[in-house]
Amino acid sequence: MTGVATVRKPKGSTRHRIENRAIPILRWTLIVLTVLACAGPLLYGVLLSVRPLTQVINEPLAIFPPLSELDFSSYATALKDESQGGFGLARFMGNTLYVAIGTVILAILCSVLGAYAAVRLRFFGRDTVNGMFLGVYLFPGIVLAVPLFVVFSRIGLRGELIGLVLIYLAQTVPVALYMLRNYFLAVPESIEEAAMIDGCSRLQVIRRIVLPTAMPGIISTGLYVFMIAWNEFLYALLFLADDRDRWTVSLGVAQLSDFAVPATVLMAGSIAMTIPIVIVFIMAQRLLLTGLTAGAEK
Amino acid sequence: MARREDLTGRALVTPTVLVVALVVLLPFLASVVFAFLDLDVIDIGPLGTGSIEFTLANFTAAVTSSGFWSALWTTLIYAAATTIGSVVVGLAVSLALRKPFRGRGIIRGLVLVPYVLPVVAAVMIWQQLLNTQYGVVNALGEQFFGWTEPISFLSTTSQDLAGIPVPVTLIVVVLFEIWKSAPLAYLFITARLLAVPRDTEEAALIDGAAPSQQLRYVLLPQLYGVLALLGVLRFIWSFQNFNDIYLLTGGAGGTQVLAVRVYEELTTQGDIGSASALGLIMMVVLSVFLLIYVRMSRKEVSQ
């Protein structure tokens, strides 16, 4: 705390004057740069997806096309099935939806039970289990990819969407559990005890008291898991690359970029795969942010 | 009662423990075993039936193979640069957005766009931005900065700039990762800033602290914890990052990091043994950094 003594300076010193003038300028420059950097690329992608390809190539700097020239055909091309001359993105999105929803349901089921146990129950090995979950959170995905590739090939799960669900489940459950813990801690223990004295079992307590009270937390955790499963790329690449019918949307868009697919179609695909995520995020922004940063306040 | 609680507790965590054990712990143990075996992808079928011979060949081959040390070096530089970059940018942005102003809510939402954007979509957009034929960055450069020819941002290991060699592509992947991960740092720092007690700051203001002094002596000490945590997490995640680099450059232009090497050992070489050995080496390097962090945080607590 010696620092505090040295910072005493009369108000209105040169240092104050310079800083008080410079900081607002710096601050606003930074804010403008931030907005440009964050929104700029996405906007560029959206605009690229609605311009005709020849126009993009001839006039790369005409980023904002006149309204009359907007061309939405890239979206149709990207989404339509291959049999109709498209790139099958709608089908890939269906696959991803299946995987993501499966992961969400299982992850919520596992993490509700696990988080409740971690918060309310004293049991042998609790600390070990908690430590293990933290370890999973930090485990390199690429290191696990090698053995999972071998094991899943061996038992015939490679190339199956259900195999991906299992992996995504294991990868998201630790975070889900951690997020839910904070919500469960907020449920008053006295109500649970009263219910148990009235004859409720543990599972009934969870279903009738904990779940309704912690519902916002459960929804936000579910949406977070959904986002992770929707965006995942590495395992989809390793396990599904051979089988075009099972591609997820991440894999589909990435593979398209290897073929000579027009830039506008590629952008249409990228924007199309982003829209569900944006909707999910807007729906639950406040919930998600409090859940994610719950640990940062200490 | 205590015994019942013990049983219920264990029963409730069992599904999660089972999944984690089956999909994370067992595979990891398998990977440790694979690292000591001479195992190729074609062997996957009869795995476990033939005679098993343990060997250190995978490790010696991995460490002596061409490009290993440069890949390790690239990985460390990449991880360190993105860690520092994303924490500094996150801190700056959350300080800039700290005081309320009109439209702050919208800007706060926009800040999160790069974090929320699916990585594949983000990479595709950047690839178009940096494209050599119609990308807006090169078009701007040629029109306004007098570039004589487009820069291939995603495959240039080194380009002379005023006589100094600049690792263009490495800088691009670092910038991409900072862009993608600074929002998370911003979120954590903003959450922590909300919990900073107002009275210390007001006291410093009354004592005549300049804004920069207030930051240095009042705010930063409060943020050290969250900055250190972010630093460690970001380093761990960047060190093992595969998606962003593989999708952006495929490892070209001097951006072959260890994770991309593991992937190539597995898929193009079909060598499970070396891929596992490389993965283990990554784990060892990471655990060294984790240990340093744990010891540092212990010291801080005991002081």
Coordinates of C-alpha atoms in Angstrom, one line a residue, chain A:
Chain A
M1 CA 0.0 0.0 0.0
T2 CA 3.0 2.3 -0.3
G3 CA 1.8 3.2 -3.7
V4 CA -1.1 5.2 -2.4
A5 CA 1.2 7.6 -0.5
T6 CA 3.2 8.4 -3.6
V7 CA 0.2 9.2 -5.8
R8 CA -0.8 12.3 -3.8
K9 CA -0.6 15.2 -6.2
P10 CA -2.4 18.5 -6.3
K11 CA -5.5 18.6 -8.4
G12 CA -5.0 20.4 -11.7
S13 CA -1.4 19.3 -12.1
T14 CA -0.1 19.0 -15.7
R15 CA -0.5 15.3 -15.4
H16 CA -4.1 15.7 -14.6
R17 CA -4.7 18.1 -17.4
I18 CA -3.0 16.0 -20.1
E19 CA -4.7 12.8 -18.9
N20 CA -8.1 14.4 -18.6
R21 CA -7.9 15.6 -22.2
A22 CA -6.3 12.5 -23.7
I23 CA -8.4 9.8 -22.1
P24 CA -11.7 10.7 -23.6
I25 CA -10.1 10.8 -27.0
L26 CA -8.4 7.5 -26.4
R27 CA -11.6 6.0 -25.0
W28 CA -13.7 7.0 -28.0
T29 CA -11.1 5.9 -30.5
L30 CA -11.1 2.6 -28.8
I31 CA -14.9 2.3 -28.8
V32 CA -15.1 3.1 -32.5
L33 CA -12.3 0.6 -33.3
T34 CA -14.0 -2.1 -31.2
V35 CA -17.3 -1.6 -33.0
L36 CA -15.6 -1.8 -36.4
A37 CA -13.6 -4.8 -35.5
C38 CA -16.5 -6.7 -34.0
A39 CA -19.3 -5.9 -36.3
G40 CA -17.3 -5.1 -39.5
P41 CA -16.4 -8.7 -40.6
L42 CA -19.8 -10.0 -40.0
L43 CA -21.4 -7.2 -41.9
Y44 CA -18.9 -7.7 -44.7
G45 CA -19.8 -11.4 -44.8
V46 CA -23.6 -10.6 -44.9
L47 CA -23.1 -8.1 -47.7
L48 CA -20.9 -10.4 -49.7
S49 CA -23.5 -13.1 -49.5
V50 CA -26.1 -11.0 -51.3
R51 CA -24.0 -9.6 -54.1
P52 CA -23.6 -11.3 -57.5
L53 CA -20.2 -13.0 -57.8
T54 CA -19.1 -11.1 -60.9
Q55 CA -19.7 -7.8 -59.2
V56 CA -17.7 -8.9 -56.2
I57 CA -14.7 -9.8 -58.3
N58 CA -14.9 -6.7 -60.5
E59 CA -15.4 -4.2 -57.7
P60 CA -14.0 -5.5 -54.5
L61 CA -14.3 -2.1 -52.8
A62 CA -18.0 -1.6 -53.6
I63 CA -18.9 -3.2 -50.3
F64 CA -22.4 -1.6 -50.0
P65 CA -24.3 -2.7 -53.1
P66 CA -27.3 -0.7 -54.2
L67 CA -30.6 -2.2 -53.0
S68 CA -31.7 -3.0 -56.5
E69 CA -28.7 -5.3 -57.0
L70 CA -29.2 -7.5 -54.0
D71 CA -29.1 -11.1 -55.0
F72 CA -30.3 -13.7 -52.6
S73 CA -29.8 -16.7 -54.9
S74 CA -26.6 -17.8 -53.1
Y75 CA -28.7 -18.8 -50.1
A76 CA -30.9 -21.1 -52.2
T77 CA -27.8 -22.6 -53.8
A78 CA -26.1 -23.2 -50.5
L79 CA -29.1 -24.7 -48.7
K80 CA -30.7 -26.8 -51.5
D81 CA -29.9 -30.5 -51.8
E82 CA -27.2 -31.7 -54.1
S83 CA -29.8 -33.4 -56.3
Q84 CA -31.4 -30.0 -56.9
G85 CA -28.0 -28.4 -57.8
G86 CA -27.3 -27.0 -54.4
F87 CA -24.7 -27.8 -51.7
G88 CA -26.9 -29.6 -49.2
L89 CA -26.5 -27.2 -46.3
A90 CA -30.1 -27.6 -45.1
R91 CA -29.4 -31.3 -44.6
F92 CA -26.2 -30.6 -42.8
M93 CA -28.0 -28.2 -40.5
G94 CA -30.6 -31.0 -39.8
N95 CA -27.7 -33.3 -38.8
T96 CA -26.2 -30.6 -36.5
L97 CA -29.6 -29.9 -34.9
Y98 CA -30.0 -33.6 -34.1
V99 CA -26.5 -33.8 -32.6
A100 CA -26.9 -30.5 -30.7
I101 CA -30.3 -31.3 -29.2
G102 CA -29.3 -34.8 -28.2
T103 CA -26.2 -33.3 -26.5
V104 CA -28.3 -30.7 -24.7
I105 CA -30.8 -33.1 -23.3
L106 CA -28.2 -35.6 -22.0
A107 CA -25.9 -32.8 -20.7
I108 CA -28.8 -31.2 -18.8
L109 CA -29.9 -34.5 -17.3
C110 CA -26.4 -35.4 -16.2
S111 CA -25.4 -32.0 -14.9
V112 CA -28.6 -31.4 -13.0
L113 CA -28.1 -34.6 -11.0
G114 CA -24.3 -34.0 -10.7
A115 CA -24.6 -30.3 -9.7
Y116 CA -27.3 -31.1 -7.1
A117 CA -25.0 -33.7 -5.5
A118 CA -22.0 -31.4 -5.6
V119 CA -24.0 -28.6 -3.9
R120 CA -26.2 -30.4 -1.4
L121 CA -24.7 -33.8 -0.6
R122 CA -21.6 -34.8 1.2
F123 CA -20.4 -38.0 -0.3
F124 CA -17.2 -40.0 -0.5
G125 CA -15.0 -38.8 -3.3
R126 CA -16.8 -35.5 -3.9
D127 CA -13.6 -33.5 -4.2
T128 CA -12.0 -36.1 -6.5
V129 CA -15.0 -35.9 -8.8
N130 CA -15.0 -32.1 -8.8
G131 CA -11.3 -32.1 -9.6
M132 CA -11.8 -34.6 -12.4
F133 CA -14.4 -32.4 -14.0
L134 CA -12.1 -29.4 -13.9
G135 CA -9.4 -31.5 -15.5
V136 CA -11.7 -32.5 -18.4
Y137 CA -12.4 -28.8 -18.9
L138 CA -8.7 -28.2 -19.5
F139 CA -7.9 -31.4 -21.4
P140 CA -6.6 -30.8 -25.0
G141 CA -9.2 -31.9 -27.5
I142 CA -6.6 -32.8 -30.0
V143 CA -4.9 -35.2 -27.6
L144 CA -8.2 -37.0 -26.9
A145 CA -8.9 -37.0 -30.6
V146 CA -6.3 -39.7 -31.4
P147 CA -7.5 -42.4 -28.9
L148 CA -11.1 -41.6 -29.6
F149 CA -10.5 -42.0 -33.3
V150 CA -9.0 -45.5 -32.6
V151 CA -11.6 -46.6 -30.1
F152 CA -14.6 -45.4 -32.1
S153 CA -13.3 -47.0 -35.2
R154 CA -12.9 -50.2 -33.4
I155 CA -16.4 -50.3 -31.9
G156 CA -18.1 -48.9 -35.0
L157 CA -19.1 -45.5 -33.6
R158 CA -17.0 -43.5 -36.0
G159 CA -19.2 -42.1 -38.7
E160 CA -22.2 -42.2 -36.4
L161 CA -23.8 -39.0 -35.2
I162 CA -24.5 -40.7 -31.8
G163 CA -20.7 -41.0 -31.3
L164 CA -20.4 -37.2 -31.7
V165 CA -23.2 -36.8 -29.1
L166 CA -21.3 -38.8 -26.6
I167 CA -18.1 -36.8 -27.1
Y168 CA -19.8 -33.4 -27.0
L169 CA -21.6 -34.6 -23.8
A170 CA -18.3 -35.4 -22.1
Q171 CA -16.8 -32.1 -23.2
T172 CA -19.8 -29.9 -22.1
V173 CA -20.9 -31.6 -18.9
P174 CA -18.1 -30.1 -16.7
V175 CA -19.0 -26.6 -17.8
A176 CA -22.7 -27.2 -17.5
L177 CA -22.2 -28.7 -14.1
Y178 CA -20.2 -25.7 -13.0
M179 CA -22.7 -23.2 -14.4
L180 CA -25.7 -25.0 -12.7
R181 CA -23.9 -25.2 -9.3
N182 CA -24.2 -21.4 -9.0
Y183 CA -27.9 -21.5 -9.6
F184 CA -28.5 -24.4 -7.3
L185 CA -26.6 -22.7 -4.5
A186 CA -29.2 -19.9 -4.7
V187 CA -32.0 -22.3 -3.9
P188 CA -32.8 -22.0 -0.1
E189 CA -31.8 -25.2 1.7
S190 CA -34.5 -24.7 4.3
I191 CA -37.3 -25.2 1.7
E192 CA -35.7 -28.5 0.6
E193 CA -35.4 -29.7 4.2
A194 CA -39.1 -28.8 4.8
A195 CA -40.1 -30.8 1.8
M196 CA -38.1 -33.8 2.9
I197 CA -39.6 -33.7 6.3
D198 CA -43.0 -33.7 4.6
G199 CA -41.9 -37.0 2.9
C200 CA -40.4 -36.0 -0.4
S201 CA -37.5 -38.1 -1.7
R202 CA -34.4 -36.5 -3.1
L203 CA -35.5 -36.9 -6.7
Q204 CA -38.9 -35.4 -5.8
V205 CA -37.1 -32.5 -4.2
I206 CA -35.0 -32.0 -7.3
R207 CA -38.0 -32.2 -9.6
R208 CA -40.5 -30.1 -7.5
I209 CA -38.3 -27.5 -5.9
V210 CA -34.8 -27.2 -7.4
L211 CA -35.8 -27.5 -11.0
P212 CA -38.5 -24.8 -11.0
T213 CA -36.4 -22.4 -9.0
A214 CA -33.3 -22.8 -11.1
M215 CA -35.1 -22.9 -14.4
P216 CA -33.4 -19.8 -15.8
G217 CA -30.0 -21.3 -15.1
I218 CA -31.0 -24.6 -16.7
I219 CA -32.2 -22.9 -19.8
S220 CA -29.1 -20.8 -20.1
T221 CA -26.9 -23.8 -19.5
G222 CA -28.8 -25.7 -22.2
L223 CA -28.3 -22.9 -24.7
Y224 CA -24.6 -22.7 -23.9
V225 CA -24.2 -26.4 -24.6
F226 CA -26.2 -26.0 -27.8
M227 CA -23.9 -23.3 -29.0
I228 CA -20.8 -25.5 -28.3
A229 CA -22.3 -28.5 -30.0
W230 CA -23.5 -26.5 -33.0
N231 CA -20.1 -24.9 -33.6
E232 CA -17.8 -27.9 -33.0
F233 CA -15.5 -28.8 -35.8
L234 CA -12.5 -31.0 -35.0
Y235 CA -14.4 -34.2 -34.0
A236 CA -16.8 -33.8 -36.9
L237 CA -13.9 -33.5 -39.2
L238 CA -12.2 -36.6 -37.9
F239 CA -15.2 -38.8 -37.6
L240 CA -17.5 -37.8 -40.4
A241 CA -15.4 -36.5 -43.2
D242 CA -15.8 -39.7 -45.3
D243 CA -19.6 -39.7 -45.2
R244 CA -21.2 -36.6 -46.9
D245 CA -24.7 -37.6 -45.7
R246 CA -23.7 -37.2 -42.1
W247 CA -21.7 -34.0 -42.3
T248 CA -22.5 -31.4 -39.7
V249 CA -22.9 -27.8 -40.8
S250 CA -19.4 -26.8 -39.6
L251 CA -17.8 -29.6 -41.5
G252 CA -20.0 -28.9 -44.5
V253 CA -19.1 -25.3 -44.8
A254 CA -15.4 -26.0 -44.2
Q255 CA -15.4 -28.8 -46.9
L256 CA -17.1 -26.5 -49.4
S257 CA -14.3 -24.1 -49.1
D258 CA -12.0 -26.7 -50.4
F259 CA -14.0 -27.2 -53.6
A260 CA -14.2 -24.3 -56.0
V261 CA -17.4 -23.0 -54.5
P262 CA -18.2 -19.4 -55.3
A263 CA -17.3 -17.0 -52.5
T264 CA -20.9 -15.7 -52.3
V265 CA -22.3 -19.2 -51.8
L266 CA -19.7 -19.8 -49.1
M267 CA -20.7 -16.6 -47.3
A268 CA -24.4 -17.5 -47.6
G269 CA -23.6 -20.8 -46.0
S270 CA -21.5 -19.2 -43.2
I271 CA -24.3 -16.7 -42.5
A272 CA -27.0 -19.4 -42.6
M273 CA -25.1 -21.5 -40.0
T274 CA -24.7 -18.4 -37.8
I275 CA -28.4 -17.4 -37.7
P276 CA -29.5 -20.1 -35.3
I277 CA -26.7 -19.2 -32.9
V278 CA -27.5 -15.5 -33.1
I279 CA -31.1 -16.3 -32.3
V280 CA -30.2 -18.5 -29.3
F281 CA -27.8 -15.9 -28.1
I282 CA -30.2 -13.0 -28.3
M283 CA -32.9 -15.1 -26.6
A284 CA -30.7 -15.8 -23.6
Q285 CA -28.0 -13.1 -23.6
R286 CA -28.5 -11.9 -20.0
L287 CA -28.9 -15.4 -18.6
L288 CA -25.8 -16.7 -20.5
L289 CA -23.6 -13.9 -19.4
T290 CA -24.4 -14.2 -15.7
G291 CA -23.9 -18.0 -15.9
L292 CA -20.6 -17.8 -17.7
T293 CA -19.0 -15.1 -15.5
A294 CA -20.4 -16.3 -12.2
G295 CA -16.9 -17.3 -11.0
A296 CA -15.2 -14.0 -12.0
E297 CA -16.4 -11.9 -9.2
K298 CA -14.2 -13.4 -6.6

